[in-house]
Amino acid sequence: MTKEWSPRIVAFFCNWCTYTAADLAGVSRLKYAPNVRIIRLMCSGRVDPQFILDALARGADGVLIGGCHPGDCHYVEGNYKMLRRFTLLRRMLADLGIEPERVRLEWISAAEGEKVKRVINEMTEQLKALGPLGLPRKFAEWDREVIALAREVQDREAAAGPCPERPLTPEPQEAVHA
Amino acid sequence: MKATRDEVRIGFYVCHCGHNIAALVDCPAVARYVGTLPGVVLSRDYKYMCSDPGQELIQQDIREHRLNRVVVASCSPLLHEHTFRSAVEAGGLNPFYFHMVNIREHDSWVHTDRILATEKAKALARAAIERVAHHKPLEIKKVPIHPDVLVVGGGIAGIHAALTLANAGKKVYLVEREPSIGGHMARFDKTFPTLDCAACILTPKMSEVGSHPNITLWTYSEVVKVDGYVGNYTVQVKRKARYIHEDLCTGCQDCIANCVYKEPKFADEFNEGLGKRKPVFIPFPQATPQVVLIDPEVCLNFKRNKNPDGTPVVSDKCKKTCVEACGERGAIDFTQKDELREIRVGTIIVCTGFQTFDARRVPAYGYGIYPNVYTALEIERLVNASGPTGGEVVLRGPKNPDGTPRKPRSIGIIHCVGSRDKKTNLWCSRVCCMYSMKLAHLLKEHTGAEIYNFYIDIRTPGKGYEEFYNKLLEEGTHFIRGRVGEVTDWAMTPEEEGKLVIRVEDTLAGVVRRIPVDMVVLATGLEPRADAAEVRRLFNMSCGGDGWFLERHPKLAPVNTFTDGVFLAGCCQGPKDIPDTVAQAGAAAAEALALIDRGYVEQEPNTAHILDNECSGCKSCIPLCPYTAILFDETRQKAYINEALCKGCGTCVGSCPSGSIVQNLFEDEEIFSEIRGVLAYD
Amino acid sequence: MKYAYFPGCSLKGTGRAYEESLLPVLRHLGVEVQEIEDWNCCGATAYMAVDEGKACAAAARNLALAERTGLRQMLAPCSACYLVLNKAQHYLNEYPAMRRVVTRALDSVGLQCRGDTAVRHPLDVLLHDVGLDAIKQKVTRPLTGLKVAPYYGCQIVRPYATFDDQANPESMDKLLAALGATVVRWPLKTKCCGGSLTGTLPEAGLRLSYILLKEALKRGADVIATVCPLCQFNLDSYHAKIAARWEPVRIPTVYFSQLMGLAFGLPAEQTVLHRGMVPLRFEPAPAAHA
């Protein structure tokens, strides 16, 4: 990769509030960092924690979830359910060593185009300071480590002599993450 | 059914949108890139996809190239998703095989770097290509609409909307918080620019509402709960106790005449506290319904304390001459309680109006400090023939030596009180210039005084308004351009003794003036009602940043809200004059009629369903649904969804541990492929 | 609650009656103050008008010294000091260029200014931290029958009105009412006293003082209560000149803290009423025997 690294943020915006606010930011011609890719959902309650993990695993440096303010959800309470999942996910991410700034939940109402701009700019700056998360690269490295380890074990066993139950030349281990 | 790459034939279109997208995003480059992706059969860029030729292009391509998926990268789906879905359908393809990419509001309009904006467009397009391969054919849901309508608020907006709907043959519930309909307009004396008497043009409509067979009029009532969704609302209305049986009261007002209070004693709300009323009263002579009510706070028959449930304690302290006067009709009932009623309607029109700015928030103008500083609404009542002074404009404070009240010989009218002001409200309240000039005219007529209007700009945007201004100039009204600094009673010269001095910079003359007047009138602005934040939650609406109820689109959908089936009309959506209010009320009624007469509303088919085989019966999803659409089958130990109730939020989908709930249009596969696509482009 | 105390030059000089009466009153109410060590002149309106950068730095030095004490609240009784310190803090936080100038200046003497000290006025502290109830409890000799015109002057309401209304402040009115006095309602309570113009351009400056004195008398006031050393000086010191130019308008002008001391029954050395040029002749109600 020859060009300078810039954070990539995947955003899940709810249709009624945050997506509309992002549209308003567009209509108002506010300018903000181009690092965000917005995926539209009907409600922040639809966000499955797996989406967030998958995005990070595939190379996103940060994930932004946008929903309606508490009490204002178009579907009454979907955003509260999102909040619950998000709180648990945060703790899990901390255990995994992923910085809390990388996964962010914001309440943005349909009238808050300015907030969309502010949040995206802020998050981009924070992630620039933190640097790339680079999970795909890390996965590939770990896979290589595992393969190298398997090869080493194989060599040692070959040197130690044949064992009746185990084949002499075991199958090489495949990368665990495609 | 998973579509393999071989079966999928995607047509991709990137729109220039004139210069809106093309100025920043290299559309041909995006089209070329997408053309290289698997599954893409054709990839074009075009100037205006939403135009007729653009749509026809899609239809033609579907037929000629046997496309079975279509992706358009252009503006926001909130704007044109429907347009393109219809185009795809017209081309013979299920409309849900279409997906839209937002590269205008979310890309070309908000970024500045051409290269980065184009990269972003490519990434988003790729995501759409990956996603659309998984789309399934779906059918639009049709939800039936209950034909009855609820109109909330009985001012001119609510009255006009209710009459329009009732005359179209629909059954309307008109719920009004005050004891009578009429709203603010009932308090005005004359209306600009024609100087029609407000009561004369309003009361016939009020009377029509009162007697219309299709209108159920519930005054002194409030909406307390709204359940349901477009076409099927269940609304709870609290009917407050008047202590009078509405159907028995004939409006003769004998009870008032015979009340133990010989003279009215209590501040009269309708007259802005300038007049007095008795504990039993009718708000104003033309009140609709023509029914009195009793104020339990001051009626002798009620003790001061209340029962635990908040109802007043009946004490029997009073001779009850009112009951005697009512006689055989027996309309008075001191034991009456608040009543909760439930109604079913299909659409709701919110017309709750505005409140006037509290002039006490600008102490520099002396309201509440100097007795002869009035608000515009107080003056409306003073000049009104049925007001507290019978139309005599007189001053508060010391009377003439002979005991007659003093009349003002000079009056200052200050525009923009509470409006166009960073410290209070930023907006222009739109009606104050006109009503200030109207009051200037009426006050001149009633008193012959010298009138001074202090303005920042004169705003006369309506029909006949500028001509009205010219007429005022000819009448000899003094117009001084300058925002008033203060109203003070400090006299600098003997001539100023006993007067109120208005200090203002006359910006056209370039001097600071001191203008002594007898009376100051503050043109207070309009602002959202204090309870707007709670009321909007009742109807699942939003408020804008300034506090007014939020319309769906400021230009193209001024009476719709983001909640289907709930409409807005009148000042609750933003300050406006009576002609615009009536126009908006008619528009809201038309929108409601459009829904009702069609008989159904189309719902996105993005409902959820549960895959029986995979449901483990854990019941995690059951309590999550706010529409109670998820039920549990005890015999089979499986959850299932009533799709008629499902609104498509996806909350249950995101929480199912076995992943056995599928949401149409937002399936896991579809979203995962979007994530993959958006990150695959590097 | 303990406050860092910034007296400023006037309170040690011509305005000494303010400090001499305020400190005992605060002590009497249990408010602890600690005078900032080695404080310097705030620059008042004069320095700000000449060189904003240097004036900010001079004011900020006091803020830095206060920050060093660890006390988060500063009490600045003099109106000019109160305004300048607030203004300097505001500039520091709003204008990065100003912050750079001030930081450079303070660095050279080993000081830093974060700019987060709350600079409070005594009226603010008395009303909101101490509370009117606590003050009423300490009143042993209510000022019954004394008609007081509360005079706020300009600098505590313009341009920043942080603790009271800009056009119609009422904190001192409420305070005086709590002392049992009759508060005179008058429209000039935030009008300029003439400021420095009484010295440099007397026909303008003295006239403004004359207007205030005349109106207070006209409204029936027995005394004017002020918060500002310059206002007190202007209203109290030029009666001969005013009488010569226009007419006599003799009415005493005291600090509100002196009236508080009087109502609390504090001794004469702590109400220092003898410092006024026009004496206040008034005996509060005798102490009630509980």
mmCIF file of N, CA and C in Angstrom, chain A residues 1 3 8 10 12 15-16 19-20 22-23 25-27 29-34 36-43 45-46 48-51 54-55 58-60 70-76 78 81 84-85 110-111, chain B residues 20 76-78 81 102 105-106 109-112 116 119-120 123-124 131 536-537 540 544-545 550 552 562-563 606 624-627 647-651 653-655 663 666-668 671-672 674-676 678-679 681-682:
data_model
loop_
_atom_site.group_PDB
_atom_site.id
_atom_site.type_symbol
_atom_site.label_atom_id
_atom_site.label_comp_id
_atom_site.label_asym_id
_atom_site.label_seq_id
_atom_site.Cartn_x
_atom_site.Cartn_y
_atom_site.Cartn_z
ATOM 1 N N MET A 1 0.833 -1.192 0.000
ATOM 2 C CA MET A 1 0.000 0.000 0.000
ATOM 3 C C MET A 1 0.869 1.244 0.000
ATOM 4 N N LYS A 3 -0.254 4.495 -0.493
ATOM 5 C CA LYS A 3 -0.797 5.752 0.001
ATOM 6 C C LYS A 3 -0.849 5.771 1.534
ATOM 7 N N ARG A 8 -10.479 3.844 8.619
ATOM 8 C CA ARG A 8 -11.735 3.501 7.948
ATOM 9 C C ARG A 8 -12.757 3.193 9.023
ATOM 10 N N VAL A 10 -16.696 2.120 9.833
ATOM 11 C CA VAL A 10 -17.978 1.627 9.329
ATOM 12 C C VAL A 10 -19.056 2.124 10.279
ATOM 13 N N PHE A 12 -23.185 2.305 11.373
ATOM 14 C CA PHE A 12 -24.541 1.765 11.253
ATOM 15 C C PHE A 12 -25.503 2.827 11.737
ATOM 16 N N ASN A 15 -32.443 4.581 10.294
ATOM 17 C CA ASN A 15 -33.101 5.286 9.207
ATOM 18 C C ASN A 15 -33.764 6.581 9.640
ATOM 19 N N TRP A 16 -34.462 6.551 10.783
ATOM 20 C CA TRP A 16 -35.350 7.669 11.117
ATOM 21 C C TRP A 16 -34.607 8.859 11.668
ATOM 22 N N TYR A 19 -29.588 8.522 10.056
ATOM 23 C CA TYR A 19 -29.407 8.563 8.603
ATOM 24 C C TYR A 19 -29.974 9.865 8.064
ATOM 25 N N THR A 20 -31.136 10.268 8.590
ATOM 26 C CA THR A 20 -31.755 11.524 8.182
ATOM 27 C C THR A 20 -30.872 12.702 8.561
ATOM 28 N N ALA A 22 -27.655 12.631 8.772
ATOM 29 C CA ALA A 22 -26.539 12.642 7.826
ATOM 30 C C ALA A 22 -26.988 13.242 6.500
ATOM 31 N N ASP A 23 -28.217 12.970 6.110
ATOM 32 C CA ASP A 23 -28.764 13.604 4.904
ATOM 33 C C ASP A 23 -28.839 15.112 5.094
ATOM 34 N N ALA A 25 -26.980 16.889 7.012
ATOM 35 C CA ALA A 25 -25.620 17.429 6.930
ATOM 36 C C ALA A 25 -25.253 17.626 5.466
ATOM 37 N N GLY A 26 -25.690 16.672 4.623
ATOM 38 C CA GLY A 26 -25.416 16.789 3.194
ATOM 39 C C GLY A 26 -26.140 17.962 2.570
ATOM 40 N N VAL A 27 -27.428 18.075 2.890
ATOM 41 C CA VAL A 27 -28.230 19.163 2.332
ATOM 42 C C VAL A 27 -27.675 20.517 2.768
ATOM 43 N N ARG A 29 -24.650 21.043 3.229
ATOM 44 C CA ARG A 29 -23.285 21.133 2.679
ATOM 45 C C ARG A 29 -22.228 21.284 3.767
ATOM 46 N N LEU A 30 -22.468 20.667 4.930
ATOM 47 C CA LEU A 30 -21.420 20.667 5.938
ATOM 48 C C LEU A 30 -20.299 19.769 5.436
ATOM 49 N N LYS A 31 -19.069 20.079 5.766
ATOM 50 C CA LYS A 31 -17.963 19.253 5.281
ATOM 51 C C LYS A 31 -17.355 18.482 6.439
ATOM 52 N N TYR A 32 -17.129 17.173 6.234
ATOM 53 C CA TYR A 32 -16.465 16.401 7.274
ATOM 54 C C TYR A 32 -15.556 15.356 6.658
ATOM 55 N N ALA A 33 -14.807 14.673 7.521
ATOM 56 C CA ALA A 33 -13.787 13.733 7.051
ATOM 57 C C ALA A 33 -14.431 12.611 6.241
ATOM 58 N N PRO A 34 -13.772 12.167 5.155
ATOM 59 C CA PRO A 34 -14.368 11.156 4.271
ATOM 60 C C PRO A 34 -14.125 9.731 4.726
ATOM 61 N N VAL A 36 -15.760 7.764 6.751
ATOM 62 C CA VAL A 36 -16.876 6.952 7.228
ATOM 63 C C VAL A 36 -17.624 6.293 6.070
ATOM 64 N N ARG A 37 -18.069 5.043 6.251
ATOM 65 C CA ARG A 37 -18.929 4.365 5.274
ATOM 66 C C ARG A 37 -20.206 3.995 6.005
ATOM 67 N N ILE A 38 -21.317 4.568 5.555
ATOM 68 C CA ILE A 38 -22.569 4.402 6.301
ATOM 69 C C ILE A 38 -23.384 3.240 5.766
ATOM 70 N N ILE A 39 -23.828 2.378 6.674
ATOM 71 C CA ILE A 39 -24.746 1.286 6.331
ATOM 72 C C ILE A 39 -26.075 1.598 6.985
ATOM 73 N N ARG A 40 -27.128 1.542 6.191
ATOM 74 C CA ARG A 40 -28.443 1.969 6.663
ATOM 75 C C ARG A 40 -29.211 0.792 7.248
ATOM 76 N N LEU A 41 -29.729 1.017 8.458
ATOM 77 C CA LEU A 41 -30.632 0.041 9.086
ATOM 78 C C LEU A 41 -31.897 0.773 9.489
ATOM 79 N N MET A 42 -32.951 0.070 9.756
ATOM 80 C CA MET A 42 -34.189 0.751 10.122
ATOM 81 C C MET A 42 -34.122 1.278 11.548
ATOM 82 N N CYS A 43 -33.395 0.537 12.396
ATOM 83 C CA CYS A 43 -33.342 0.919 13.808
ATOM 84 C C CYS A 43 -32.003 0.501 14.374
ATOM 85 N N GLY A 45 -31.602 -0.800 17.007
ATOM 86 C CA GLY A 45 -31.865 -2.084 17.656
ATOM 87 C C GLY A 45 -31.525 -3.275 16.784
ATOM 88 N N ARG A 46 -31.419 -3.059 15.468
ATOM 89 C CA ARG A 46 -31.094 -4.154 14.545
ATOM 90 C C ARG A 46 -29.628 -4.541 14.630
ATOM 91 N N ASP A 48 -26.550 -6.119 15.386
ATOM 92 C CA ASP A 48 -26.102 -7.345 16.030
ATOM 93 C C ASP A 48 -24.638 -7.125 16.401
ATOM 94 N N PRO A 49 -24.242 -7.506 17.606
ATOM 95 C CA PRO A 49 -22.829 -7.322 17.962
ATOM 96 C C PRO A 49 -21.898 -7.963 16.940
ATOM 97 N N GLN A 50 -22.372 -8.989 16.251
ATOM 98 C CA GLN A 50 -21.534 -9.650 15.249
ATOM 99 C C GLN A 50 -21.181 -8.718 14.104
ATOM 100 N N PHE A 51 -22.094 -7.764 13.813
ATOM 101 C CA PHE A 51 -21.781 -6.812 12.741
ATOM 102 C C PHE A 51 -20.540 -6.031 13.109
ATOM 103 N N ASP A 54 -17.476 -8.223 13.050
ATOM 104 C CA ASP A 54 -17.116 -8.583 11.680
ATOM 105 C C ASP A 54 -16.453 -7.401 10.994
ATOM 106 N N ALA A 55 -16.984 -6.224 11.210
ATOM 107 C CA ALA A 55 -16.407 -5.025 10.588
ATOM 108 C C ALA A 55 -14.963 -4.852 11.049
ATOM 109 N N ARG A 58 -12.658 -7.432 9.575
ATOM 110 C CA ARG A 58 -12.380 -7.264 8.148
ATOM 111 C C ARG A 58 -11.556 -6.038 7.847
ATOM 112 N N GLY A 59 -11.117 -5.331 8.875
ATOM 113 C CA GLY A 59 -10.189 -4.244 8.601
ATOM 114 C C GLY A 59 -10.679 -2.851 8.979
ATOM 115 N N ALA A 60 -11.884 -2.734 9.525
ATOM 116 C CA ALA A 60 -12.307 -1.395 9.955
ATOM 117 C C ALA A 60 -11.470 -0.987 11.160
ATOM 118 N N PRO A 70 -32.594 8.520 23.542
ATOM 119 C CA PRO A 70 -33.473 7.711 24.382
ATOM 120 C C PRO A 70 -34.821 8.381 24.560
ATOM 121 N N GLY A 71 -35.868 7.599 24.358
ATOM 122 C CA GLY A 71 -37.217 8.152 24.462
ATOM 123 C C GLY A 71 -37.778 8.551 23.115
ATOM 124 N N ASP A 72 -36.932 8.635 22.094
ATOM 125 C CA ASP A 72 -37.394 9.118 20.797
ATOM 126 C C ASP A 72 -37.392 8.061 19.714
ATOM 127 N N CYS A 73 -37.070 6.810 20.062
ATOM 128 C CA CYS A 73 -36.932 5.783 19.042
ATOM 129 C C CYS A 73 -38.234 5.657 18.255
ATOM 130 N N HIS A 74 -38.109 5.622 16.939
ATOM 131 C CA HIS A 74 -39.293 5.496 16.084
ATOM 132 C C HIS A 74 -40.068 4.237 16.412
ATOM 133 N N TYR A 75 -39.338 3.206 16.858
ATOM 134 C CA TYR A 75 -39.973 1.945 17.247
ATOM 135 C C TYR A 75 -40.003 1.816 18.763
ATOM 136 N N VAL A 76 -40.102 2.925 19.414
ATOM 137 C CA VAL A 76 -40.299 3.037 20.865
ATOM 138 C C VAL A 76 -39.041 2.771 21.681
ATOM 139 N N GLY A 78 -36.125 0.472 20.588
ATOM 140 C CA GLY A 78 -35.021 -0.266 19.981
ATOM 141 C C GLY A 78 -33.667 0.258 20.420
ATOM 142 N N LYS A 81 -32.355 -1.236 23.623
ATOM 143 C CA LYS A 81 -31.806 -2.583 23.499
ATOM 144 C C LYS A 81 -30.398 -2.529 22.925
ATOM 145 N N ARG A 84 -28.000 -1.673 25.669
ATOM 146 C CA ARG A 84 -27.659 -2.811 26.532
ATOM 147 C C ARG A 84 -26.573 -3.652 25.892
ATOM 148 N N ARG A 85 -26.793 -3.990 24.609
ATOM 149 C CA ARG A 85 -25.811 -4.834 23.927
ATOM 150 C C ARG A 85 -24.478 -4.142 23.859
ATOM 151 N N ALA A 110 -32.807 13.644 14.079
ATOM 152 C CA ALA A 110 -32.924 14.007 12.664
ATOM 153 C C ALA A 110 -32.570 15.454 12.396
ATOM 154 N N ALA A 111 -32.605 16.304 13.418
ATOM 155 C CA ALA A 111 -32.303 17.718 13.206
ATOM 156 C C ALA A 111 -30.826 18.017 13.451
ATOM 157 N N ASN B 20 -24.119 18.071 -9.086
ATOM 158 C CA ASN B 20 -24.167 17.798 -7.647
ATOM 159 C C ASN B 20 -23.263 16.663 -7.239
ATOM 160 N N SER B 76 -30.067 10.372 -1.783
ATOM 161 C CA SER B 76 -30.470 9.597 -0.614
ATOM 162 C C SER B 76 -31.670 8.711 -0.933
ATOM 163 N N PRO B 77 -31.649 7.475 -0.446
ATOM 164 C CA PRO B 77 -32.832 6.628 -0.646
ATOM 165 C C PRO B 77 -34.079 7.247 -0.033
ATOM 166 N N LEU B 78 -33.902 8.095 0.982
ATOM 167 C CA LEU B 78 -35.076 8.727 1.583
ATOM 168 C C LEU B 78 -35.797 9.602 0.564
ATOM 169 N N GLU B 81 -35.734 6.340 -3.351
ATOM 170 C CA GLU B 81 -35.805 4.870 -3.355
ATOM 171 C C GLU B 81 -37.123 4.436 -3.977
ATOM 172 N N ASN B 102 -26.092 5.981 -1.543
ATOM 173 C CA ASN B 102 -26.131 7.429 -1.323
ATOM 174 C C ASN B 102 -24.734 8.004 -1.520
ATOM 175 N N GLU B 105 -25.756 13.079 -0.652
ATOM 176 C CA GLU B 105 -25.847 13.642 0.703
ATOM 177 C C GLU B 105 -24.728 13.122 1.592
ATOM 178 N N HIS B 106 -24.303 11.872 1.308
ATOM 179 C CA HIS B 106 -23.280 11.295 2.182
ATOM 180 C C HIS B 106 -21.892 11.328 1.573
ATOM 181 N N TRP B 109 -21.629 15.924 -1.400
ATOM 182 C CA TRP B 109 -22.015 17.175 -0.771
ATOM 183 C C TRP B 109 -21.264 17.456 0.510
ATOM 184 N N VAL B 110 -20.582 16.420 1.076
ATOM 185 C CA VAL B 110 -19.967 16.653 2.386
ATOM 186 C C VAL B 110 -18.458 16.493 2.383
ATOM 187 N N HIS B 111 -17.878 16.237 1.227
ATOM 188 C CA HIS B 111 -16.413 16.116 1.216
ATOM 189 C C HIS B 111 -15.813 17.101 0.240
ATOM 190 N N THR B 112 -14.484 17.236 0.285
ATOM 191 C CA THR B 112 -13.846 18.242 -0.569
ATOM 192 C C THR B 112 -12.783 17.636 -1.482
ATOM 193 N N LEU B 116 -10.567 11.169 -2.656
ATOM 194 C CA LEU B 116 -11.156 10.459 -1.527
ATOM 195 C C LEU B 116 -12.650 10.263 -1.708
ATOM 196 N N GLU B 119 -13.087 7.408 -4.063
ATOM 197 C CA GLU B 119 -12.809 6.132 -3.396
ATOM 198 C C GLU B 119 -14.012 5.711 -2.571
ATOM 199 N N LYS B 120 -14.555 6.689 -1.828
ATOM 200 C CA LYS B 120 -15.693 6.377 -0.963
ATOM 201 C C LYS B 120 -16.865 5.882 -1.790
ATOM 202 N N ALA B 123 -16.279 2.353 -2.777
ATOM 203 C CA ALA B 123 -16.471 1.433 -1.646
ATOM 204 C C ALA B 123 -17.949 1.203 -1.387
ATOM 205 N N LEU B 124 -18.719 2.282 -1.372
ATOM 206 C CA LEU B 124 -20.154 2.157 -1.097
ATOM 207 C C LEU B 124 -20.837 1.371 -2.212
ATOM 208 N N ARG B 131 -24.317 -6.710 -1.576
ATOM 209 C CA ARG B 131 -25.579 -6.892 -0.852
ATOM 210 C C ARG B 131 -26.703 -7.340 -1.773
ATOM 211 N N ARG B 536 -45.149 15.967 22.077
ATOM 212 C CA ARG B 536 -44.650 15.309 20.865
ATOM 213 C C ARG B 536 -44.368 13.839 21.107
ATOM 214 N N ARG B 537 -44.016 13.495 22.346
ATOM 215 C CA ARG B 537 -43.757 12.089 22.633
ATOM 216 C C ARG B 537 -45.034 11.266 22.549
ATOM 217 N N ASN B 540 -45.367 10.399 19.038
ATOM 218 C CA ASN B 540 -44.155 9.884 18.407
ATOM 219 C C ASN B 540 -43.648 10.827 17.318
ATOM 220 N N GLY B 544 -38.069 20.220 16.269
ATOM 221 C CA GLY B 544 -36.855 20.739 15.652
ATOM 222 C C GLY B 544 -35.957 21.336 16.711
ATOM 223 N N GLY B 545 -34.802 21.815 16.302
ATOM 224 C CA GLY B 545 -33.869 22.407 17.257
ATOM 225 C C GLY B 545 -34.446 23.607 17.975
ATOM 226 N N LEU B 550 -41.543 19.002 14.313
ATOM 227 C CA LEU B 550 -40.749 18.858 13.105
ATOM 228 C C LEU B 550 -41.545 18.257 11.976
ATOM 229 N N ARG B 552 -41.825 16.595 8.098
ATOM 230 C CA ARG B 552 -41.005 15.579 7.438
ATOM 231 C C ARG B 552 -40.005 16.225 6.500
ATOM 232 N N PHE B 562 -42.594 12.467 10.700
ATOM 233 C CA PHE B 562 -41.877 11.240 10.386
ATOM 234 C C PHE B 562 -42.673 10.003 10.769
ATOM 235 N N THR B 563 -43.765 10.215 11.502
ATOM 236 C CA THR B 563 -44.622 9.092 11.853
ATOM 237 C C THR B 563 -45.786 9.072 10.878
ATOM 238 N N ASN B 606 -40.394 -4.949 5.295
ATOM 239 C CA ASN B 606 -39.191 -5.334 6.037
ATOM 240 C C ASN B 606 -39.541 -5.951 7.385
ATOM 241 N N LEU B 624 -38.987 -8.245 23.889
ATOM 242 C CA LEU B 624 -38.320 -7.128 23.234
ATOM 243 C C LEU B 624 -39.231 -6.322 22.326
ATOM 244 N N CYS B 625 -40.333 -6.916 21.885
ATOM 245 C CA CYS B 625 -41.111 -6.245 20.861
ATOM 246 C C CYS B 625 -42.081 -5.229 21.443
ATOM 247 N N PRO B 626 -41.949 -3.932 21.070
ATOM 248 C CA PRO B 626 -42.863 -2.937 21.627
ATOM 249 C C PRO B 626 -44.275 -3.051 21.058
ATOM 250 N N TYR B 627 -44.441 -3.820 19.981
ATOM 251 C CA TYR B 627 -45.755 -3.981 19.363
ATOM 252 C C TYR B 627 -46.371 -5.318 19.721
ATOM 253 N N LYS B 647 -43.465 -4.089 12.829
ATOM 254 C CA LYS B 647 -43.176 -2.822 12.169
ATOM 255 C C LYS B 647 -41.802 -2.799 11.522
ATOM 256 N N GLY B 648 -41.042 -3.886 11.666
ATOM 257 C CA GLY B 648 -39.774 -3.963 10.951
ATOM 258 C C GLY B 648 -38.616 -3.216 11.584
ATOM 259 N N CYS B 649 -38.527 -3.161 12.912
ATOM 260 C CA CYS B 649 -37.390 -2.468 13.503
ATOM 261 C C CYS B 649 -36.161 -3.349 13.539
ATOM 262 N N GLY B 650 -36.344 -4.668 13.677
ATOM 263 C CA GLY B 650 -35.203 -5.571 13.667
ATOM 264 C C GLY B 650 -34.580 -5.804 15.024
ATOM 265 N N THR B 651 -35.190 -5.289 16.085
ATOM 266 C CA THR B 651 -34.574 -5.440 17.405
ATOM 267 C C THR B 651 -34.485 -6.910 17.811
ATOM 268 N N VAL B 653 -34.286 -9.412 15.819
ATOM 269 C CA VAL B 653 -33.309 -10.069 14.942
ATOM 270 C C VAL B 653 -31.918 -9.928 15.521
ATOM 271 N N GLY B 654 -31.617 -8.708 15.992
ATOM 272 C CA GLY B 654 -30.269 -8.448 16.480
ATOM 273 C C GLY B 654 -29.969 -9.146 17.786
ATOM 274 N N SER B 655 -31.014 -9.652 18.432
ATOM 275 C CA SER B 655 -30.750 -10.218 19.753
ATOM 276 C C SER B 655 -30.925 -11.723 19.812
ATOM 277 N N GLN B 663 -35.003 -10.857 9.092
ATOM 278 C CA GLN B 663 -35.753 -9.655 8.727
ATOM 279 C C GLN B 663 -35.636 -9.428 7.233
ATOM 280 N N PHE B 666 -33.336 -6.778 5.413
ATOM 281 C CA PHE B 666 -32.196 -6.510 6.280
ATOM 282 C C PHE B 666 -31.702 -7.808 6.889
ATOM 283 N N GLU B 667 -31.574 -8.813 6.030
ATOM 284 C CA GLU B 667 -31.111 -10.092 6.526
ATOM 285 C C GLU B 667 -29.659 -10.014 6.933
ATOM 286 N N ASP B 668 -29.252 -10.931 7.819
ATOM 287 C CA ASP B 668 -27.847 -10.959 8.245
ATOM 288 C C ASP B 668 -26.932 -11.059 7.039
ATOM 289 N N ILE B 671 -26.496 -7.759 5.297
ATOM 290 C CA ILE B 671 -25.708 -6.756 5.981
ATOM 291 C C ILE B 671 -24.246 -7.165 6.062
ATOM 292 N N PHE B 672 -24.007 -8.471 6.313
ATOM 293 C CA PHE B 672 -22.610 -8.919 6.334
ATOM 294 C C PHE B 672 -21.949 -8.666 4.982
ATOM 295 N N GLU B 674 -22.656 -6.296 2.937
ATOM 296 C CA GLU B 674 -22.389 -4.861 2.826
ATOM 297 C C GLU B 674 -21.110 -4.511 3.561
ATOM 298 N N ILE B 675 -20.955 -5.087 4.748
ATOM 299 C CA ILE B 675 -19.744 -4.806 5.524
ATOM 300 C C ILE B 675 -18.530 -5.288 4.744
ATOM 301 N N ARG B 676 -18.646 -6.500 4.217
ATOM 302 C CA ARG B 676 -17.528 -7.066 3.460
ATOM 303 C C ARG B 676 -17.194 -6.174 2.268
ATOM 304 N N VAL B 678 -17.854 -3.005 1.720
ATOM 305 C CA VAL B 678 -17.380 -1.653 1.989
ATOM 306 C C VAL B 678 -15.923 -1.649 2.425
ATOM 307 N N LEU B 679 -15.486 -2.783 3.004
ATOM 308 C CA LEU B 679 -14.094 -2.836 3.453
ATOM 309 C C LEU B 679 -13.196 -3.501 2.419
ATOM 310 N N TYR B 681 -12.957 -2.798 -0.712
ATOM 311 C CA TYR B 681 -12.307 -1.815 -1.566
ATOM 312 C C TYR B 681 -11.252 -1.091 -0.750
ATOM 313 N N ASP B 682 -10.013 -1.113 -1.191
ATOM 314 C CA ASP B 682 -8.955 -0.538 -0.384
ATOM 315 C C ASP B 682 -8.500 0.802 -0.947
#
